[in-house]
């Protein structure tokens, strides 16, 4: 049966309707659907997360620019076992120091403006009179700090802290930050196609040295200072020390700090959860040895 029968009266040709839904054959080749273009992941640089901020030196009154992180733009990632902060595309630890290029006064940002009159005098005598000033250009390209430069700035901060007779916690925190920077440098060097084994070995040695100094410094600070310490509450410092002690092979001390966290009413749930994970890791390791 022809589905179009009866249309002949309109003068139309009869059409085959036996294959009504069969696609017409065409002499021209079928047009291929365009292949999807793969999306290119944007290449991010530390530069896009940085800004220059003008600050006044509390020692020599010089106004200078210091590089800081645009905190609203960085994405926080899971920290290291010892609370070393991690952010996507940038190591923010490199930018936590301000250094006056004229007089040499240098400190971590949280301490930079907190100087007593006596400390200003000590820095003037112990740093400024010896420091070879560096002229800061009016227009400086926004380049990220290398790990080498960042570590140099932290060493200047530690030098100033020693001169001004700063607290043990401040010295310990600076040593810890320097150790973290060496760890970041190691990670950067390890990604290179051609590894610089000599520099890697030097970085590992320096990381361990500053880490041990930080640990000893925090032990002294806990015994002589009040909390908060370096902006950290007691449970946070205890968690830091537990992880540091465990890394340094001091399991008994690590267990003591863990116990302090787990029995503390002031410790947060996050701190207790992290302490419990470390406790389980210690137990598993001890059982494995046995």
PDB file of C-alpha atoms in Angstrom:
ATOM      1  CA  UNK A   1       0.000   0.000   0.000  1.00  0.00           C
ATOM      2  CA  UNK A   2       1.284   3.407  -0.945  1.00  0.00           C
ATOM      3  CA  UNK A   3       0.791   5.881   1.872  1.00  0.00           C
ATOM      4  CA  UNK A   4       0.471   8.739  -0.618  1.00  0.00           C
ATOM      5  CA  UNK A   5      -2.080   7.136  -2.905  1.00  0.00           C
ATOM      6  CA  UNK A   6      -4.804   9.482  -4.129  1.00  0.00           C
ATOM      7  CA  UNK A   7      -2.486  12.438  -4.635  1.00  0.00           C
ATOM      8  CA  UNK A   8      -2.207  11.740  -8.357  1.00  0.00           C
ATOM      9  CA  UNK A   9      -5.192  14.017  -8.929  1.00  0.00           C
ATOM     10  CA  UNK A  10      -3.014  16.916  -7.905  1.00  0.00           C
ATOM     11  CA  UNK A  11      -0.586  16.065 -10.665  1.00  0.00           C
ATOM     12  CA  UNK A  12       2.069  14.844  -8.230  1.00  0.00           C
ATOM     13  CA  UNK A  13       4.324  11.913  -9.003  1.00  0.00           C
ATOM     14  CA  UNK A  14       3.832   8.789  -7.015  1.00  0.00           C
ATOM     15  CA  UNK A  15       6.550   8.281  -4.409  1.00  0.00           C
ATOM     16  CA  UNK A  16       7.815   5.111  -2.849  1.00  0.00           C
ATOM     17  CA  UNK A  17       6.649   4.988   0.773  1.00  0.00           C
ATOM     18  CA  UNK A  18       7.881   1.474   1.561  1.00  0.00           C
ATOM     19  CA  UNK A  19      11.046   3.004   3.054  1.00  0.00           C
ATOM     20  CA  UNK A  20       9.547   6.166   4.450  1.00  0.00           C
ATOM     21  CA  UNK A  21      12.161   6.707   7.162  1.00  0.00           C
ATOM     22  CA  UNK A  22      15.241   5.550   5.325  1.00  0.00           C
ATOM     23  CA  UNK A  23      17.802   8.342   4.982  1.00  0.00           C
ATOM     24  CA  UNK A  24      18.337   9.677   1.532  1.00  0.00           C
ATOM     25  CA  UNK A  25      21.520   8.689  -0.162  1.00  0.00           C
ATOM     26  CA  UNK A  26      23.546  11.641  -1.192  1.00  0.00           C
ATOM     27  CA  UNK A  27      26.383  11.920  -3.643  1.00  0.00           C
ATOM     28  CA  UNK A  28      28.021  14.431  -1.317  1.00  0.00           C
ATOM     29  CA  UNK A  29      29.843  12.969   1.687  1.00  0.00           C
ATOM     30  CA  UNK A  30      28.158  13.402   5.046  1.00  0.00           C
ATOM     31  CA  UNK A  31      29.458  16.277   7.070  1.00  0.00           C
ATOM     32  CA  UNK A  32      31.387  15.140  10.125  1.00  0.00           C
ATOM     33  CA  UNK A  33      30.551  16.639  13.450  1.00  0.00           C
ATOM     34  CA  UNK A  34      33.359  18.893  14.654  1.00  0.00           C
ATOM     35  CA  UNK A  35      35.629  17.232  17.177  1.00  0.00           C
ATOM     36  CA  UNK A  36      35.526  18.838  20.608  1.00  0.00           C
ATOM     37  CA  UNK A  37      38.511  21.052  21.266  1.00  0.00           C
ATOM     38  CA  UNK A  38      40.183  19.999  24.518  1.00  0.00           C
ATOM     39  CA  UNK A  39      40.165  22.723  27.118  1.00  0.00           C
ATOM     40  CA  UNK A  40      43.589  23.992  28.031  1.00  0.00           C
ATOM     41  CA  UNK A  41      44.239  24.301  31.734  1.00  0.00           C
ATOM     42  CA  UNK A  42      45.308  27.869  32.520  1.00  0.00           C
ATOM     43  CA  UNK A  43      48.921  28.199  33.591  1.00  0.00           C
ATOM     44  CA  UNK A  44      49.065  30.055  36.890  1.00  0.00           C
ATOM     45  CA  UNK A  45      52.003  31.989  38.265  1.00  0.00           C
ATOM     46  CA  UNK A  46      52.676  33.190  41.805  1.00  0.00           C
ATOM     47  CA  UNK A  47      52.695  36.717  40.385  1.00  0.00           C
ATOM     48  CA  UNK A  48      48.913  36.852  39.965  1.00  0.00           C
ATOM     49  CA  UNK A  49      48.465  36.227  43.687  1.00  0.00           C
ATOM     50  CA  UNK A  50      50.867  38.967  44.806  1.00  0.00           C
ATOM     51  CA  UNK A  51      50.666  42.677  45.470  1.00  0.00           C
ATOM     52  CA  UNK A  52      53.114  45.344  46.614  1.00  0.00           C
ATOM     53  CA  UNK A  53      52.145  47.203  49.768  1.00  0.00           C
ATOM     54  CA  UNK A  54      53.849  50.335  51.094  1.00  0.00           C
ATOM     55  CA  UNK A  55      54.723  50.228  54.793  1.00  0.00           C
ATOM     56  CA  UNK A  56      56.719  52.465  57.142  1.00  0.00           C
ATOM     57  CA  UNK A  57      59.775  51.138  58.943  1.00  0.00           C
ATOM     58  CA  UNK A  58      59.341  51.621  62.728  1.00  0.00           C
ATOM     59  CA  UNK A  59      63.118  51.965  63.145  1.00  0.00           C
ATOM     60  CA  UNK A  60      64.262  54.467  60.474  1.00  0.00           C
ATOM     61  CA  UNK A  61      60.843  55.831  59.342  1.00  0.00           C
ATOM     62  CA  UNK A  62      61.579  54.889  55.719  1.00  0.00           C
ATOM     63  CA  UNK A  63      58.540  54.037  53.578  1.00  0.00           C
ATOM     64  CA  UNK A  64      59.161  51.025  51.341  1.00  0.00           C
ATOM     65  CA  UNK A  65      57.252  48.433  49.362  1.00  0.00           C
ATOM     66  CA  UNK A  66      56.945  44.852  50.521  1.00  0.00           C
ATOM     67  CA  UNK A  67      55.456  41.946  48.646  1.00  0.00           C
ATOM     68  CA  UNK A  68      52.341  40.364  50.116  1.00  0.00           C
ATOM     69  CA  UNK A  69      49.787  37.726  49.179  1.00  0.00           C
ATOM     70  CA  UNK A  70      46.283  38.569  47.960  1.00  0.00           C
ATOM     71  CA  UNK A  71      44.649  36.452  50.635  1.00  0.00           C
ATOM     72  CA  UNK A  72      41.223  36.496  48.997  1.00  0.00           C
ATOM     73  CA  UNK A  73      42.513  34.872  45.813  1.00  0.00           C
ATOM     74  CA  UNK A  74      44.509  31.907  47.149  1.00  0.00           C
ATOM     75  CA  UNK A  75      42.928  28.497  47.607  1.00  0.00           C
ATOM     76  CA  UNK A  76      43.850  26.701  50.822  1.00  0.00           C
ATOM     77  CA  UNK A  77      44.837  23.041  50.558  1.00  0.00           C
ATOM     78  CA  UNK A  78      45.409  20.312  53.136  1.00  0.00           C
ATOM     79  CA  UNK A  79      48.368  21.310  55.363  1.00  0.00           C
ATOM     80  CA  UNK A  80      51.403  19.132  56.008  1.00  0.00           C
ATOM     81  CA  UNK A  81      51.502  16.834  59.029  1.00  0.00           C
ATOM     82  CA  UNK A  82      53.176  19.596  61.080  1.00  0.00           C
ATOM     83  CA  UNK A  83      50.646  22.275  60.075  1.00  0.00           C
ATOM     84  CA  UNK A  84      52.802  23.787  57.315  1.00  0.00           C
ATOM     85  CA  UNK A  85      50.194  25.717  55.310  1.00  0.00           C
ATOM     86  CA  UNK A  86      49.683  24.851  51.668  1.00  0.00           C
ATOM     87  CA  UNK A  87      47.945  26.864  48.985  1.00  0.00           C
ATOM     88  CA  UNK A  88      47.294  26.173  45.320  1.00  0.00           C
ATOM     89  CA  UNK A  89      49.866  27.685  42.930  1.00  0.00           C
ATOM     90  CA  UNK A  90      51.791  29.591  45.632  1.00  0.00           C
ATOM     91  CA  UNK A  91      53.917  29.025  48.731  1.00  0.00           C
ATOM     92  CA  UNK A  92      52.660  31.816  50.970  1.00  0.00           C
ATOM     93  CA  UNK A  93      55.454  31.201  53.491  1.00  0.00           C
ATOM     94  CA  UNK A  94      57.814  33.058  51.167  1.00  0.00           C
ATOM     95  CA  UNK A  95      55.952  36.326  51.705  1.00  0.00           C
ATOM     96  CA  UNK A  96      55.539  36.470  55.482  1.00  0.00           C
ATOM     97  CA  UNK A  97      58.536  38.771  56.119  1.00  0.00           C
ATOM     98  CA  UNK A  98      59.023  42.520  55.655  1.00  0.00           C
ATOM     99  CA  UNK A  99      62.540  43.900  55.294  1.00  0.00           C
ATOM    100  CA  UNK A 100      63.506  47.587  55.206  1.00  0.00           C
ATOM    101  CA  UNK A 101      66.029  48.012  52.372  1.00  0.00           C
ATOM    102  CA  UNK A 102      67.448  51.164  53.966  1.00  0.00           C
ATOM    103  CA  UNK A 103      68.266  50.202  57.565  1.00  0.00           C
ATOM    104  CA  UNK A 104      68.032  46.401  57.512  1.00  0.00           C
ATOM    105  CA  UNK A 105      65.278  46.010  60.099  1.00  0.00           C
ATOM    106  CA  UNK A 106      63.486  42.793  59.184  1.00  0.00           C
ATOM    107  CA  UNK A 107      60.726  40.824  60.896  1.00  0.00           C
ATOM    108  CA  UNK A 108      57.839  38.517  60.225  1.00  0.00           C
ATOM    109  CA  UNK A 109      54.766  40.552  59.329  1.00  0.00           C
ATOM    110  CA  UNK A 110      52.955  39.797  62.600  1.00  0.00           C
ATOM    111  CA  UNK A 111      55.867  41.246  64.600  1.00  0.00           C
ATOM    112  CA  UNK A 112      57.059  44.028  62.283  1.00  0.00           C
ATOM    113  CA  UNK A 113      55.476  47.023  64.034  1.00  0.00           C
ATOM    114  CA  UNK A 114      55.705  45.628  67.583  1.00  0.00           C
ATOM    115  CA  UNK A 115      58.909  47.142  68.933  1.00  0.00           C
ATOM    116  CA  UNK A 116      59.661  48.732  72.275  1.00  0.00           C
ATOM    117  CA  UNK A 117      61.820  51.844  72.500  1.00  0.00           C
ATOM    118  CA  UNK A 118      64.629  49.719  73.891  1.00  0.00           C
ATOM    119  CA  UNK A 119      64.376  47.239  71.006  1.00  0.00           C
ATOM    120  CA  UNK A 120      64.517  50.068  68.446  1.00  0.00           C
ATOM    121  CA  UNK A 121      67.753  51.254  70.039  1.00  0.00           C
ATOM    122  CA  UNK A 122      69.208  47.732  70.029  1.00  0.00           C
ATOM    123  CA  UNK A 123      68.377  47.287  66.326  1.00  0.00           C
ATOM    124  CA  UNK A 124      69.837  50.683  65.456  1.00  0.00           C
ATOM    125  CA  UNK A 125      73.091  49.722  67.139  1.00  0.00           C
ATOM    126  CA  UNK A 126      73.199  46.039  66.242  1.00  0.00           C
ATOM    127  CA  UNK A 127      71.770  46.113  62.706  1.00  0.00           C
ATOM    128  CA  UNK A 128      71.340  49.556  61.161  1.00  0.00           C
ATOM    129  CA  UNK A 129      74.878  50.841  61.821  1.00  0.00           C
ATOM    130  CA  UNK A 130      76.316  47.771  60.089  1.00  0.00           C
ATOM    131  CA  UNK A 131      73.769  47.199  57.349  1.00  0.00           C
ATOM    132  CA  UNK A 132      74.670  47.969  53.755  1.00  0.00           C
ATOM    133  CA  UNK A 133      71.510  49.604  52.461  1.00  0.00           C
ATOM    134  CA  UNK A 134      69.902  48.588  49.197  1.00  0.00           C
ATOM    135  CA  UNK A 135      68.234  51.204  47.021  1.00  0.00           C
ATOM    136  CA  UNK A 136      64.725  50.114  46.083  1.00  0.00           C
ATOM    137  CA  UNK A 137      63.793  51.093  42.501  1.00  0.00           C
ATOM    138  CA  UNK A 138      60.633  53.185  42.063  1.00  0.00           C
ATOM    139  CA  UNK A 139      59.183  50.664  39.631  1.00  0.00           C
ATOM    140  CA  UNK A 140      60.071  47.065  40.357  1.00  0.00           C
ATOM    141  CA  UNK A 141      58.669  44.197  38.253  1.00  0.00           C
ATOM    142  CA  UNK A 142      56.272  41.984  40.187  1.00  0.00           C
ATOM    143  CA  UNK A 143      58.434  38.879  40.291  1.00  0.00           C
ATOM    144  CA  UNK A 144      57.865  36.070  42.802  1.00  0.00           C
ATOM    145  CA  UNK A 145      60.589  35.433  45.357  1.00  0.00           C
ATOM    146  CA  UNK A 146      62.826  32.453  44.797  1.00  0.00           C
ATOM    147  CA  UNK A 147      63.218  30.105  47.760  1.00  0.00           C
ATOM    148  CA  UNK A 148      66.802  31.285  48.099  1.00  0.00           C
ATOM    149  CA  UNK A 149      65.711  34.935  48.414  1.00  0.00           C
ATOM    150  CA  UNK A 150      62.857  34.093  50.791  1.00  0.00           C
ATOM    151  CA  UNK A 151      65.194  32.133  53.067  1.00  0.00           C
ATOM    152  CA  UNK A 152      67.664  35.025  53.052  1.00  0.00           C
ATOM    153  CA  UNK A 153      64.903  37.385  54.225  1.00  0.00           C
ATOM    154  CA  UNK A 154      63.915  35.016  57.045  1.00  0.00           C
ATOM    155  CA  UNK A 155      67.541  34.764  58.155  1.00  0.00           C
ATOM    156  CA  UNK A 156      67.618  38.562  58.332  1.00  0.00           C
ATOM    157  CA  UNK A 157      64.468  38.404  60.474  1.00  0.00           C
ATOM    158  CA  UNK A 158      66.076  35.840  62.784  1.00  0.00           C
ATOM    159  CA  UNK A 159      69.200  38.018  63.046  1.00  0.00           C
ATOM    160  CA  UNK A 160      67.055  41.004  64.057  1.00  0.00           C
ATOM    161  CA  UNK A 161      65.171  38.898  66.612  1.00  0.00           C
ATOM    162  CA  UNK A 162      68.448  37.883  68.224  1.00  0.00           C
ATOM    163  CA  UNK A 163      69.623  41.509  68.305  1.00  0.00           C
ATOM    164  CA  UNK A 164      66.393  42.837  69.855  1.00  0.00           C
ATOM    165  CA  UNK A 165      66.358  39.915  72.341  1.00  0.00           C
ATOM    166  CA  UNK A 166      63.025  38.614  71.090  1.00  0.00           C
ATOM    167  CA  UNK A 167      61.053  35.811  72.676  1.00  0.00           C
ATOM    168  CA  UNK A 168      62.021  32.164  72.255  1.00  0.00           C
ATOM    169  CA  UNK A 169      58.707  31.536  70.475  1.00  0.00           C
ATOM    170  CA  UNK A 170      59.512  34.161  67.820  1.00  0.00           C
ATOM    171  CA  UNK A 171      62.968  32.689  67.185  1.00  0.00           C
ATOM    172  CA  UNK A 172      61.529  29.170  67.109  1.00  0.00           C
ATOM    173  CA  UNK A 173      58.774  30.168  64.665  1.00  0.00           C
ATOM    174  CA  UNK A 174      61.316  31.790  62.341  1.00  0.00           C
ATOM    175  CA  UNK A 175      63.437  28.628  62.418  1.00  0.00           C
ATOM    176  CA  UNK A 176      60.341  26.551  61.671  1.00  0.00           C
ATOM    177  CA  UNK A 177      59.404  28.795  58.745  1.00  0.00           C
ATOM    178  CA  UNK A 178      62.933  28.550  57.323  1.00  0.00           C
ATOM    179  CA  UNK A 179      62.738  24.762  57.616  1.00  0.00           C
ATOM    180  CA  UNK A 180      59.399  24.805  55.771  1.00  0.00           C
ATOM    181  CA  UNK A 181      60.940  26.949  53.032  1.00  0.00           C
ATOM    182  CA  UNK A 182      63.738  24.442  52.574  1.00  0.00           C
ATOM    183  CA  UNK A 183      61.068  21.733  52.331  1.00  0.00           C
ATOM    184  CA  UNK A 184      59.283  23.733  49.640  1.00  0.00           C
ATOM    185  CA  UNK A 185      62.580  24.214  47.801  1.00  0.00           C
ATOM    186  CA  UNK A 186      63.198  20.447  47.969  1.00  0.00           C
ATOM    187  CA  UNK A 187      59.756  19.819  46.468  1.00  0.00           C
ATOM    188  CA  UNK A 188      60.485  22.309  43.678  1.00  0.00           C
ATOM    189  CA  UNK A 189      63.893  20.789  42.907  1.00  0.00           C
ATOM    190  CA  UNK A 190      62.461  17.256  42.972  1.00  0.00           C
ATOM    191  CA  UNK A 191      60.040  18.127  40.149  1.00  0.00           C
ATOM    192  CA  UNK A 192      62.835  19.200  37.794  1.00  0.00           C
ATOM    193  CA  UNK A 193      63.694  16.835  34.931  1.00  0.00           C
ATOM    194  CA  UNK A 194      67.379  17.114  35.728  1.00  0.00           C
ATOM    195  CA  UNK A 195      67.728  17.033  39.504  1.00  0.00           C
ATOM    196  CA  UNK A 196      70.438  19.077  41.201  1.00  0.00           C
ATOM    197  CA  UNK A 197      71.491  16.418  43.704  1.00  0.00           C
ATOM    198  CA  UNK A 198      74.067  18.652  45.395  1.00  0.00           C
ATOM    199  CA  UNK A 199      71.567  21.421  46.123  1.00  0.00           C
ATOM    200  CA  UNK A 200      68.963  18.848  47.193  1.00  0.00           C
ATOM    201  CA  UNK A 201      71.394  17.351  49.719  1.00  0.00           C
ATOM    202  CA  UNK A 202      72.242  20.796  51.091  1.00  0.00           C
ATOM    203  CA  UNK A 203      68.553  21.694  51.395  1.00  0.00           C
ATOM    204  CA  UNK A 204      67.738  18.450  53.248  1.00  0.00           C
ATOM    205  CA  UNK A 205      70.565  19.117  55.685  1.00  0.00           C
ATOM    206  CA  UNK A 206      69.452  22.707  56.306  1.00  0.00           C
ATOM    207  CA  UNK A 207      65.801  21.683  56.668  1.00  0.00           C
ATOM    208  CA  UNK A 208      66.714  19.200  59.404  1.00  0.00           C
ATOM    209  CA  UNK A 209      68.998  21.694  61.203  1.00  0.00           C
ATOM    210  CA  UNK A 210      66.397  24.465  61.382  1.00  0.00           C
ATOM    211  CA  UNK A 211      63.657  21.973  62.273  1.00  0.00           C
ATOM    212  CA  UNK A 212      65.568  20.755  65.310  1.00  0.00           C
ATOM    213  CA  UNK A 213      66.285  24.348  66.356  1.00  0.00           C
ATOM    214  CA  UNK A 214      62.578  25.176  66.042  1.00  0.00           C
ATOM    215  CA  UNK A 215      61.636  22.170  68.181  1.00  0.00           C
ATOM    216  CA  UNK A 216      64.091  23.070  70.950  1.00  0.00           C
ATOM    217  CA  UNK A 217      62.986  26.714  70.826  1.00  0.00           C
ATOM    218  CA  UNK A 218      59.305  25.868  71.191  1.00  0.00           C
ATOM    219  CA  UNK A 219      60.051  23.571  74.141  1.00  0.00           C
ATOM    220  CA  UNK A 220      61.731  26.500  75.923  1.00  0.00           C
ATOM    221  CA  UNK A 221      58.925  28.859  74.923  1.00  0.00           C
ATOM    222  CA  UNK A 222      56.221  26.544  76.294  1.00  0.00           C
ATOM    223  CA  UNK A 223      58.050  26.440  79.627  1.00  0.00           C
ATOM    224  CA  UNK A 224      58.415  30.219  79.926  1.00  0.00           C
ATOM    225  CA  UNK A 225      55.723  32.012  77.869  1.00  0.00           C
ATOM    226  CA  UNK A 226      51.966  32.382  77.912  1.00  0.00           C
ATOM    227  CA  UNK A 227      49.519  31.452  75.174  1.00  0.00           C
ATOM    228  CA  UNK A 228      48.599  32.376  72.508  1.00  0.00           C
ATOM    229  CA  UNK A 229      52.053  31.893  71.012  1.00  0.00           C
ATOM    230  CA  UNK A 230      52.885  33.133  67.490  1.00  0.00           C
ATOM    231  CA  UNK A 231      49.156  33.500  66.959  1.00  0.00           C
ATOM    232  CA  UNK A 232      48.517  29.880  67.989  1.00  0.00           C
ATOM    233  CA  UNK A 233      46.398  28.646  70.880  1.00  0.00           C
ATOM    234  CA  UNK A 234      47.777  26.055  73.294  1.00  0.00           C
ATOM    235  CA  UNK A 235      46.169  23.045  71.586  1.00  0.00           C
ATOM    236  CA  UNK A 236      47.560  24.126  68.197  1.00  0.00           C
ATOM    237  CA  UNK A 237      51.077  24.460  69.616  1.00  0.00           C
ATOM    238  CA  UNK A 238      50.712  21.078  71.327  1.00  0.00           C
ATOM    239  CA  UNK A 239      49.612  19.492  68.044  1.00  0.00           C
ATOM    240  CA  UNK A 240      52.553  21.106  66.256  1.00  0.00           C
ATOM    241  CA  UNK A 241      54.961  19.810  68.915  1.00  0.00           C
ATOM    242  CA  UNK A 242      53.468  16.318  68.851  1.00  0.00           C
ATOM    243  CA  UNK A 243      54.065  16.069  65.115  1.00  0.00           C
ATOM    244  CA  UNK A 244      57.535  17.608  65.317  1.00  0.00           C
ATOM    245  CA  UNK A 245      58.565  15.276  68.140  1.00  0.00           C
ATOM    246  CA  UNK A 246      57.298  12.263  66.183  1.00  0.00           C
ATOM    247  CA  UNK A 247      59.199  13.338  63.075  1.00  0.00           C
ATOM    248  CA  UNK A 248      62.361  13.697  65.163  1.00  0.00           C
ATOM    249  CA  UNK A 249      61.919  10.204  66.617  1.00  0.00           C
ATOM    250  CA  UNK A 250      60.880  11.383  70.099  1.00  0.00           C
ATOM    251  CA  UNK A 251      57.842   9.133  70.446  1.00  0.00           C
ATOM    252  CA  UNK A 252      57.461   9.492  74.229  1.00  0.00           C
ATOM    253  CA  UNK A 253      57.308  13.290  74.011  1.00  0.00           C
ATOM    254  CA  UNK A 254      54.944  13.114  71.032  1.00  0.00           C
ATOM    255  CA  UNK A 255      52.622  10.833  73.042  1.00  0.00           C
ATOM    256  CA  UNK A 256      52.698  13.285  75.952  1.00  0.00           C
ATOM    257  CA  UNK A 257      51.585  16.182  73.762  1.00  0.00           C
ATOM    258  CA  UNK A 258      48.869  14.005  72.173  1.00  0.00           C
ATOM    259  CA  UNK A 259      47.521  13.141  75.624  1.00  0.00           C
ATOM    260  CA  UNK A 260      47.400  16.852  76.541  1.00  0.00           C
ATOM    261  CA  UNK A 261      45.284  17.566  73.446  1.00  0.00           C
ATOM    262  CA  UNK A 262      42.887  14.640  73.897  1.00  0.00           C
ATOM    263  CA  UNK A 263      42.210  15.498  77.557  1.00  0.00           C
ATOM    264  CA  UNK A 264      41.900  19.261  76.988  1.00  0.00           C
ATOM    265  CA  UNK A 265      38.440  20.813  77.210  1.00  0.00           C
ATOM    266  CA  UNK A 266      39.625  23.821  75.200  1.00  0.00           C
ATOM    267  CA  UNK A 267      41.043  21.850  72.253  1.00  0.00           C
ATOM    268  CA  UNK A 268      38.977  21.955  69.078  1.00  0.00           C
ATOM    269  CA  UNK A 269      37.462  18.884  67.457  1.00  0.00           C
ATOM    270  CA  UNK A 270      39.856  19.279  64.526  1.00  0.00           C
ATOM    271  CA  UNK A 271      42.870  19.295  66.869  1.00  0.00           C
ATOM    272  CA  UNK A 272      41.587  16.207  68.699  1.00  0.00           C
ATOM    273  CA  UNK A 273      40.914  14.359  65.443  1.00  0.00           C
ATOM    274  CA  UNK A 274      44.415  15.108  64.162  1.00  0.00           C
ATOM    275  CA  UNK A 275      45.917  14.059  67.506  1.00  0.00           C
ATOM    276  CA  UNK A 276      43.996  10.792  67.389  1.00  0.00           C
ATOM    277  CA  UNK A 277      45.241  10.078  63.867  1.00  0.00           C
ATOM    278  CA  UNK A 278      48.817  10.646  65.017  1.00  0.00           C
ATOM    279  CA  UNK A 279      48.237   8.409  68.050  1.00  0.00           C
ATOM    280  CA  UNK A 280      46.974   5.620  65.798  1.00  0.00           C
ATOM    281  CA  UNK A 281      50.007   6.063  63.529  1.00  0.00           C
ATOM    282  CA  UNK A 282      52.369   5.784  66.510  1.00  0.00           C
ATOM    283  CA  UNK A 283      50.597   2.658  67.793  1.00  0.00           C
ATOM    284  CA  UNK A 284      50.712   1.039  64.338  1.00  0.00           C
ATOM    285  CA  UNK A 285      54.414   1.812  64.038  1.00  0.00           C
ATOM    286  CA  UNK A 286      55.211   0.418  67.492  1.00  0.00           C
ATOM    287  CA  UNK A 287      53.237  -2.755  66.786  1.00  0.00           C
ATOM    288  CA  UNK A 288      54.986  -3.082  63.458  1.00  0.00           C
ATOM    289  CA  UNK A 289      58.355  -2.960  65.218  1.00  0.00           C
ATOM    290  CA  UNK A 290      57.218  -5.533  67.724  1.00  0.00           C
TER     291      UNK A 290
END
